[in-house]
C-alpha cells in the first residue's frame, strides 16, 4: 500500500473495528498521518516493525490502533489478568500520556483493561491494579523489571506468557547503555512467538540493536516530511547569539515581547539549573505561571506535568527528561538556554512544539564562542537554523540585582545558585560536542555573573583558568536560611568554625611541614616502599590461599578416583567383599 494515497481510516485494506472508528471520530482524527498509514497495515499483518518518523507525526496511534485490533480479534476471551500487549517507554510522563490516550479507546472497548506501571507509586499498589485487570501494560522499564524480578507473591511472569505484541516507544533511548540490561531482563520473561514494534523520531538502524530488541525480519519504515529531515515542516528553528551576562535578561525580555499569554518551554542542561532559575523567574515574572520539572523530582513530578499540560499559558523550566515523546497542547515556543548534551536531543527538544500539523517555533541561545554549533547541527541532524537579532535587553542590572537579592534573603537559594553554576560547568565540560564547545573558550567570570553569583565556588575547572569575577562586597556568613531550624544548625557550626578553624563535618587538613626538598622526596619514597610491601604481602597471602584450595581440591579428586576404581573392581568381581569392606572401613 502506498502511504501517500491513504488519507482516511476507512481506506485501510484491513478495516478497523467499530469501537476504534468511533473513538477516532470522537477525538476528531478524521485522517491518517503518513507514519500511521505505513505502520498500521504492517502490524495488522503480524510483522515486526522498526519505524522512524519526525517528532509529532502521530507515532502513538500508529502502534496503539493495531495493538487494540490484534487483542480484539482473538477468538478466546481474555482473562482479567492475562496480558496481551506491553508498551515500554523511557519516562513516566510519556507512559502516563500513552495511558491517557489508551483510556479514550478502552471506554468503547469494555473487554480489555490496562494498567500503568511507573515510579511514584508503591509496588503493592501496582500489584492490586494488576489483579483488578491488566490485558495491556504501559510501563517504564525500571518499574516493570522490578515487578517481574522481585515480586514473588504474585506470579506476574506467568501472566505475560500470552503477550502478542511488545512496543518499545522512543526505542533509541531504551536501547542506550543505561536501559539495555533492563530491557534484556524484561525480554527474557516474554514469549518468543510475539510481534515487536520499535518507534522513535531518531530510530537507530544497527542490526545488532534490532536483534537485541527481539525483532525477526523487521519491516523498517522511515517517513520524513522532506528529504533527510528530522523536523516537521511547520516548525521554525531559530538561534540567537548572546553574551553570558545578557542571556537570562534576553530570555525574560523575549517572553515579555512575545506575550505572557503564550506557552513556553525552557530547556536547561542540569537539574540544579532548573531548581535555581525556577526561583529566579518565579520572582521576576510574578504574573506568569512558572513550573519546574526534572528527573530528580519525586512526588510532585506528575502533578507539575499535569498542571502545565492543562494550563492555557505558562512557562515550564525543564531538563531533557521532557525532551522525548511528550505531547503538551499548544506549546508556542521552545527556548533552549544552551545546546543539549547530544545532537539527537536537539531534535527532540524542538519537537515539543509544532506537533500533528500545528505550527511552532524553537529558539536556541548561543554564546559567541559557540557559533560553530550551528554548522554542526545542520550537518549532523540536517536542521537549518535561522539567525535572528533580538532586542537588546535593558533589564540586565535589574535582573542581576534581583538574583543576588534572592540569595541574600535565603541562603538556600544562595546554595542553589552555586550548585547550578558548578553543574553547568561540569556538564559543559562533558558535552558531546566539546571539540567545538570548549570550556577554555568560555569567559567563566561572565558566566558566573550571568548566574548572579555572590562569589565563585571552589572547583577544579576554575583552578586551570584565569577567571576575573567581581562580586558584591558582603559578608557571606551573614546570609541566613529562611528555615529557622536549618539556620540554627548553621549558626552552631559557624560558631564552632570560628573557635576551631575547621567547619564541622570536614576533615582538618594538616599544615604542611617546613622541610627540605631532599627530606620530602625521601619521605615519599618511604611511603611508596611501604605501599609496595603491603601489596606484595597481600599477593602472597592470596597465592598461598589459592594454592591451598587447589591442593585440597586435587587431593579430593584423587581420593574420589580411587574410590570409584574400587567400586568398579568390586562390580566386576575382581576383589572380594572382605577386601572391598576393608578398603572403605566397613565392619
XYZ file of C-alpha atoms in Angstrom:
587
model
C 0.000 0.000 0.000
C 1.277 3.468 -0.892
C 1.056 5.593 2.287
C 0.737 8.792 0.308
C -2.568 7.587 -1.207
C -4.161 6.637 2.123
C -5.841 9.516 3.931
C -8.944 8.090 5.646
C -9.181 5.294 8.184
C -11.809 3.559 6.071
C -9.301 3.189 3.201
C -7.200 0.609 5.039
C -7.065 -2.848 3.430
C -7.952 -4.440 6.773
C -10.946 -2.458 8.096
C -10.834 -1.218 11.682
C -13.373 -2.304 14.292
C -16.357 -0.120 15.094
C -15.206 0.851 18.639
C -11.903 2.191 17.301
C -13.523 4.124 14.456
C -15.999 5.583 16.939
C -13.185 6.750 19.238
C -11.236 8.273 16.331
C -14.298 10.304 15.375
C -14.767 11.436 18.973
C -11.132 12.552 19.072
C -11.613 14.228 15.646
C -8.830 12.254 13.997
C -10.508 12.047 10.582
C -7.450 11.028 8.553
C -4.146 9.246 8.953
C -0.673 10.705 9.096
C 1.986 9.111 6.837
C 3.549 7.087 9.678
C 0.129 5.701 10.650
C -0.688 4.784 7.052
C 2.634 2.964 6.720
C 2.761 1.126 10.069
C -0.807 0.050 10.832
C -1.237 -2.349 7.863
C 2.173 -3.945 8.517
C 1.481 -4.571 12.202
C -2.018 -5.873 11.458
C -0.449 -8.458 9.138
C 1.606 -9.739 12.075
C 5.017 -8.410 11.074
C 7.687 -6.783 13.227
C 8.246 -3.072 12.637
C 11.122 -0.629 13.208
C 9.655 2.798 12.481
C 11.276 6.200 12.243
C 9.324 9.418 11.787
C 9.734 13.074 12.669
C 8.675 14.082 16.140
C 4.997 14.951 16.499
C 3.950 12.886 13.472
C 1.424 10.630 15.248
C 3.518 7.567 16.140
C 1.381 6.819 19.212
C -1.725 5.908 17.223
C 0.473 4.070 14.723
C 1.011 1.320 17.311
C -1.988 1.700 19.659
C -4.581 1.079 16.934
C -3.058 -2.216 15.640
C -2.426 -3.232 19.254
C -6.129 -2.909 20.108
C -7.198 -4.562 16.841
C -4.973 -7.596 17.465
C -6.277 -8.090 21.014
C -9.917 -7.735 19.947
C -9.609 -10.296 17.168
C -8.533 -13.085 19.486
C -11.157 -15.829 19.425
C -10.725 -16.800 23.059
C -11.833 -14.137 25.538
C -9.033 -12.508 27.512
C -8.926 -13.337 31.206
C -8.831 -10.379 33.586
C -5.092 -10.705 34.382
C -3.992 -12.210 31.073
C -1.589 -9.757 29.397
C -1.784 -9.463 25.620
C 0.367 -6.383 24.957
C 3.103 -4.390 26.659
C 4.178 -0.832 25.828
C 7.517 0.290 27.311
C 8.548 3.958 27.396
C 11.644 5.666 28.871
C 9.891 8.181 31.174
C 6.874 8.167 33.461
C 5.485 11.321 31.777
C 5.406 9.611 28.401
C 3.943 6.443 29.938
C 1.193 8.477 31.633
C 0.429 10.240 28.373
C 0.159 6.940 26.468
C -2.091 5.529 29.182
C -4.431 8.503 28.871
C -4.694 8.083 25.084
C -5.346 4.366 25.589
C -8.105 5.173 28.073
C -10.039 7.031 25.370
C -10.183 3.879 23.246
C -10.906 1.496 26.114
C -14.043 3.477 27.022
C -15.577 1.907 23.905
C -13.861 -1.498 24.398
C -15.156 -2.927 27.655
C -13.498 -6.345 27.172
C -9.962 -5.003 27.650
C -8.284 -3.477 30.703
C -4.991 -1.625 31.029
C -2.597 -0.904 33.897
C 0.056 1.801 34.239
C 3.324 0.764 35.941
C 5.611 3.732 36.678
C 7.591 5.158 39.563
C 5.910 7.422 42.092
C 3.589 4.722 43.466
C 4.277 1.634 45.566
C 4.760 -1.800 44.022
C 1.959 -3.144 46.224
C -0.456 -0.640 44.655
C 0.687 -1.777 41.200
C 0.015 -5.429 42.097
C -3.510 -4.522 43.263
C -4.098 -2.705 39.947
C -2.859 -5.746 38.007
C -5.241 -8.032 39.911
C -8.105 -5.651 39.053
C -7.404 -6.093 35.344
C -4.356 -5.966 33.094
C -4.681 -7.035 29.463
C -2.420 -4.163 28.387
C 0.591 -2.947 30.383
C 2.050 0.535 29.849
C 5.260 0.831 31.854
C 8.678 2.320 32.330
C 11.456 -0.298 32.088
C 12.722 0.026 35.656
C 9.352 -0.489 37.329
C 8.376 -3.397 35.047
C 11.688 -5.168 35.660
C 11.294 -4.644 39.422
C 7.850 -6.266 39.443
C 8.894 -9.166 37.224
C 12.125 -9.931 39.089
C 11.427 -9.157 42.737
C 7.720 -9.545 43.483
C 7.162 -13.255 44.168
C 3.758 -13.273 45.918
C 2.040 -12.981 42.513
C 3.496 -14.781 39.515
C 3.402 -11.879 37.054
C 5.808 -13.669 34.708
C 3.121 -16.307 34.130
C 0.565 -13.636 33.193
C 2.773 -12.210 30.435
C 3.380 -15.546 28.686
C 0.381 -14.684 26.482
C 1.845 -11.387 25.192
C 1.189 -10.997 21.465
C 2.690 -7.554 20.884
C 5.576 -5.662 22.505
C 6.064 -1.969 21.724
C 9.258 -0.081 22.550
C 8.450 3.617 22.294
C 11.410 6.014 21.937
C 13.376 2.869 21.116
C 16.716 4.564 20.531
C 16.775 5.757 24.116
C 15.536 2.455 25.508
C 18.389 0.689 23.731
C 21.010 3.021 25.197
C 23.529 1.507 27.584
C 21.564 2.743 30.562
C 18.490 0.713 29.579
C 19.897 -2.251 27.657
C 20.352 -4.544 30.676
C 16.842 -3.794 31.945
C 15.290 -4.356 28.518
C 17.131 -7.662 28.110
C 15.843 -8.797 31.512
C 12.264 -7.968 30.506
C 12.649 -9.717 27.159
C 13.772 -12.900 28.926
C 10.309 -13.160 30.528
C 8.365 -12.640 27.275
C 7.347 -15.369 24.816
C 9.428 -15.644 21.664
C 6.416 -16.029 19.396
C 5.274 -12.422 19.605
C 5.309 -9.334 17.421
C 7.578 -6.379 18.277
C 7.466 -2.740 17.243
C 10.196 -0.114 17.708
C 9.173 3.539 17.316
C 11.300 6.673 17.521
C 11.968 10.034 15.921
C 15.663 9.124 15.534
C 15.496 5.366 15.138
C 18.811 3.528 15.000
C 19.176 1.027 12.168
C 22.028 -1.122 13.515
C 21.184 -4.792 13.016
C 22.633 -5.788 16.376
C 20.286 -3.435 18.228
C 17.276 -4.752 16.327
C 18.248 -8.342 17.130
C 18.746 -7.428 20.777
C 15.237 -5.990 20.841
C 13.890 -9.343 19.638
C 12.789 -8.435 16.105
C 12.594 -11.092 13.414
C 12.997 -9.877 9.829
C 11.510 -6.468 10.694
C 9.945 -4.111 8.197
C 11.956 -0.889 8.532
C 9.754 2.132 7.892
C 11.124 5.653 7.521
C 8.691 8.523 6.991
C 10.135 12.003 6.505
C 8.353 15.183 5.525
C 11.206 16.239 3.285
C 14.416 14.520 2.207
C 16.923 13.991 5.024
C 14.904 15.979 7.562
C 14.041 15.024 11.127
C 11.882 18.104 11.750
C 8.238 18.866 10.879
C 7.727 21.363 8.062
C 5.594 23.512 10.353
C 8.472 24.061 12.814
C 10.569 27.235 12.575
C 14.058 26.890 14.056
C 15.990 29.963 15.115
C 19.147 30.803 17.010
C 20.467 33.980 18.610
C 23.991 34.904 19.696
C 24.057 36.484 23.148
C 26.523 37.416 25.860
C 26.778 35.294 29.031
C 25.698 38.173 31.239
C 22.759 39.072 28.991
C 21.399 35.568 28.394
C 18.754 35.386 31.146
C 17.686 39.059 30.738
C 17.386 38.375 26.989
C 15.091 35.390 27.632
C 12.934 37.437 30.012
C 12.695 40.317 27.520
C 11.836 37.876 24.708
C 8.978 36.351 26.728
C 7.573 39.760 27.618
C 7.654 40.910 23.981
C 6.040 37.741 22.601
C 3.462 37.773 25.391
C 2.958 36.087 28.768
C -0.331 34.651 27.439
C 1.626 32.070 25.396
C 3.044 28.695 26.412
C 6.836 28.295 26.664
C 9.262 25.506 27.490
C 12.813 26.411 28.566
C 15.343 23.563 28.423
C 18.385 23.687 30.700
C 21.293 21.269 30.942
C 21.047 20.212 34.606
C 18.535 19.650 37.403
C 20.339 22.183 39.602
C 19.926 24.883 36.934
C 16.194 24.163 36.749
C 15.865 24.451 40.534
C 17.706 27.755 40.689
C 16.261 29.536 37.649
C 12.774 28.456 38.683
C 13.123 30.618 41.819
C 14.526 33.498 39.776
C 11.845 33.560 37.059
C 9.012 32.994 39.543
C 10.144 36.183 41.270
C 10.837 38.229 38.120
C 7.653 37.125 36.268
C 5.032 37.130 39.075
C 2.091 37.442 36.670
C 3.082 34.267 34.789
C 2.631 30.607 35.746
C 6.169 29.237 36.136
C 6.675 25.482 36.545
C 9.801 23.376 37.090
C 10.329 19.716 36.229
C 13.403 17.469 36.171
C 14.348 13.834 36.664
C 15.331 14.103 40.348
C 11.901 15.315 41.449
C 9.927 12.748 43.423
C 6.232 13.005 44.238
C 5.472 16.365 42.597
C 6.749 15.396 39.141
C 3.472 14.051 37.738
C 1.463 16.831 39.406
C 3.602 19.574 37.830
C 3.424 17.866 34.436
C -0.382 17.737 34.560
C -0.645 21.353 35.727
C 1.425 22.612 32.807
C -0.440 20.421 30.321
C -3.785 21.810 31.473
C -2.607 25.439 31.712
C -3.644 27.786 28.900
C -0.392 29.715 29.284
C 2.768 29.429 31.303
C 6.461 28.646 31.374
C 7.996 25.237 32.088
C 11.640 25.077 33.154
C 12.874 21.537 32.490
C 15.756 19.228 31.650
C 15.911 16.749 28.772
C 13.637 14.392 30.723
C 10.846 16.311 28.945
C 12.513 16.231 25.537
C 11.127 12.965 24.177
C 7.653 11.971 23.097
C 5.759 14.248 25.485
C 2.692 15.808 23.867
C 1.764 19.086 25.567
C -1.021 21.025 23.828
C -0.140 24.281 22.081
C 3.440 24.942 23.124
C 4.199 28.106 21.174
C 7.932 28.434 21.825
C 10.700 26.030 22.825
C 13.619 28.021 24.243
C 16.991 26.349 24.734
C 19.188 28.085 27.302
C 22.194 26.154 25.996
C 22.996 23.398 23.456
C 21.775 19.958 24.606
C 24.184 17.192 25.609
C 23.626 15.260 22.345
C 22.753 16.287 18.805
C 19.743 13.943 18.648
C 18.361 15.553 21.805
C 18.267 18.883 19.944
C 15.674 17.398 17.593
C 13.619 16.026 20.470
C 13.675 19.330 22.333
C 12.411 21.241 19.315
C 9.786 18.561 18.733
C 7.765 19.612 21.805
C 6.148 22.212 19.565
C 4.672 22.016 16.028
C 3.001 18.677 16.711
C 0.454 16.910 14.460
C 0.489 19.631 11.796
C 0.406 22.634 14.152
C 2.896 25.467 13.737
C 5.591 26.065 16.321
C 8.900 27.799 16.969
C 12.189 26.942 18.655
C 14.974 29.304 19.663
C 18.500 28.327 20.691
C 20.616 30.803 22.660
C 24.324 30.570 21.832
C 27.364 32.402 23.154
C 29.786 33.998 20.711
C 32.234 31.110 21.236
C 29.502 28.573 20.366
C 28.531 29.747 16.867
C 30.181 26.661 15.283
C 27.350 24.603 16.800
C 25.016 25.907 14.067
C 27.038 24.247 11.291
C 27.416 21.111 13.398
C 23.658 20.675 13.894
C 22.984 21.392 10.212
C 25.373 18.626 9.133
C 24.618 16.153 11.902
C 20.822 16.451 12.096
C 20.051 18.188 8.759
C 18.340 21.061 10.606
C 18.504 24.565 9.176
C 18.756 27.249 11.858
C 17.918 30.859 11.021
C 19.705 33.620 12.887
C 17.528 36.309 14.450
C 18.545 39.562 16.105
C 16.843 40.039 19.442
C 16.049 43.299 21.172
C 18.925 44.357 23.424
C 17.720 43.927 26.993
C 17.569 46.975 29.242
C 16.926 44.920 32.368
C 20.412 43.435 32.842
C 21.283 45.325 36.019
C 17.780 44.888 37.440
C 17.848 41.126 36.766
C 21.303 40.762 38.316
C 20.215 42.771 41.356
C 17.110 40.627 41.768
C 19.070 37.354 41.533
C 21.535 38.494 44.180
C 18.847 39.864 46.495
C 17.062 36.476 46.389
C 20.283 34.797 47.525
C 20.829 37.339 50.310
C 17.268 36.787 51.543
C 17.519 32.979 51.741
C 20.772 31.052 51.950
C 19.062 28.041 50.359
C 18.792 29.981 47.079
C 22.438 31.027 47.528
C 23.330 27.317 47.724
C 21.151 26.562 44.692
C 22.891 29.289 42.659
C 26.323 27.831 43.392
C 25.203 24.257 42.656
C 23.611 25.421 39.389
C 26.828 27.107 38.247
C 29.006 24.122 39.196
C 26.678 21.635 37.461
C 26.502 23.851 34.353
C 30.312 24.000 34.047
C 30.689 20.257 34.666
C 28.004 19.417 32.090
C 29.616 21.776 29.583
C 32.992 20.117 30.111
C 31.466 16.687 29.322
C 29.483 17.866 26.291
C 29.253 15.563 23.264
C 30.471 18.452 21.088
C 33.307 19.533 23.373
C 35.614 19.788 20.352
C 33.696 22.911 19.299
C 32.130 23.818 22.672
C 35.334 24.094 24.645
C 35.397 25.086 28.281
C 38.594 27.085 27.794
C 36.730 29.342 25.324
C 34.195 30.368 27.987
C 34.650 33.536 29.993
C 33.822 31.850 33.302
C 33.720 35.182 35.114
C 30.939 36.402 32.820
C 29.118 33.084 33.108
C 29.232 33.381 36.903
C 27.919 36.953 36.645
C 25.118 35.714 34.371
C 24.144 33.260 37.118
C 24.044 36.162 39.572
C 26.631 34.585 41.872
C 27.807 36.348 45.016
C 31.140 34.506 44.939
C 32.970 31.957 42.813
C 32.652 28.406 44.201
C 35.708 26.200 44.592
C 36.004 23.718 41.759
C 38.872 22.152 39.748
C 37.739 23.721 36.460
C 38.338 27.223 37.833
C 41.878 26.467 39.009
C 43.085 25.906 35.469
C 41.897 29.269 34.173
C 42.492 32.892 34.984
C 38.970 33.935 35.965
C 38.027 37.561 36.529
C 34.926 37.962 38.662
C 33.674 40.878 40.714
C 31.015 40.009 43.253
C 29.287 42.290 45.738
C 31.237 43.235 48.856
C 29.188 41.457 51.523
C 29.916 39.076 54.374
C 28.608 35.749 53.101
C 28.387 34.389 56.661
C 25.597 36.870 57.394
C 23.261 35.330 54.786
C 20.608 33.364 56.747
C 18.476 30.353 55.895
C 14.789 31.180 55.734
C 14.157 27.867 57.507
C 14.688 28.663 61.220
C 15.759 25.144 62.210
C 18.320 24.960 59.426
C 19.585 28.457 60.298
C 20.053 27.474 63.946
C 22.162 24.478 62.869
C 24.248 26.699 60.595
C 24.904 29.215 63.361
C 26.109 26.439 65.685
C 28.522 25.178 63.029
C 29.655 28.733 62.295
C 30.400 29.279 65.980
C 32.465 26.078 66.135
C 34.273 27.046 62.939
C 35.289 30.404 64.399
C 36.646 28.663 67.511
C 38.474 25.785 65.829
C 39.102 26.978 62.289
C 37.527 23.777 60.918
C 33.959 23.507 59.610
C 32.145 20.659 61.455
C 31.936 17.503 59.382
C 35.029 18.285 57.328
C 38.402 16.659 57.939
C 41.071 19.019 59.096
C 43.962 19.271 56.688
C 47.387 19.007 58.231
C 49.533 22.074 57.767
C 52.488 21.302 55.514
C 55.706 20.880 57.493
C 58.702 23.018 56.646
C 61.321 20.636 55.291
C 63.934 20.478 52.612
C 63.329 19.100 49.132
C 65.541 16.061 49.812
C 63.627 15.191 53.008
C 60.268 15.470 51.183
C 61.486 13.168 48.422
C 62.852 10.675 50.962
C 59.512 10.598 52.822
C 57.592 10.000 49.583
C 59.906 7.119 48.621
C 59.429 5.529 52.056
C 55.647 5.722 51.670
C 55.915 4.195 48.222
C 58.041 1.307 49.535
C 55.542 0.621 52.347
C 52.660 0.518 49.850
C 54.651 -1.846 47.636
C 55.424 -4.161 50.587
C 51.751 -4.249 51.623
C 50.786 -5.041 48.056
C 53.334 -7.883 47.818
C 52.184 -9.279 51.169
C 48.541 -9.316 50.013
C 49.595 -11.054 46.799
C 51.497 -13.730 48.734
C 48.513 -14.379 51.007
C 46.206 -14.656 48.006
C 48.570 -17.042 46.168
C 49.013 -19.165 49.303
C 45.270 -19.371 49.822
C 44.715 -20.217 46.165
C 47.389 -22.951 46.187
C 45.934 -24.397 49.383
C 42.480 -24.564 47.869
C 43.925 -26.075 44.715
C 45.869 -28.666 46.710
C 42.832 -29.657 48.724
C 40.808 -29.864 45.567
C 43.374 -32.144 43.853
C 43.608 -34.444 46.899
C 39.821 -34.809 46.987
C 39.708 -35.652 43.299
C 42.451 -38.300 43.641
C 40.707 -39.915 46.604
C 37.388 -39.939 44.758
C 39.046 -41.543 41.727
C 40.458 -44.334 43.914
C 37.022 -44.978 45.450
C 35.415 -45.186 42.005
C 38.123 -47.610 40.841
C 37.479 -49.874 43.855
C 33.720 -49.858 43.177
C 34.324 -50.850 39.549
C 36.649 -53.700 40.625
C 34.070 -54.940 43.112
C 31.288 -54.908 40.486
C 33.491 -56.872 38.102
C 34.277 -59.292 40.974
C 37.978 -58.602 40.757
C 38.095 -58.125 44.536
C 36.193 -59.909 47.296
C 33.565 -58.403 49.616
C 36.013 -58.576 52.511
C 38.656 -56.586 50.596
C 36.055 -54.024 49.480
C 34.716 -53.540 53.031
C 38.219 -53.291 54.411
C 39.159 -50.622 51.845
C 36.132 -48.486 52.809
C 36.430 -49.221 56.538
C 33.125 -51.099 56.748
C 32.753 -53.607 59.615
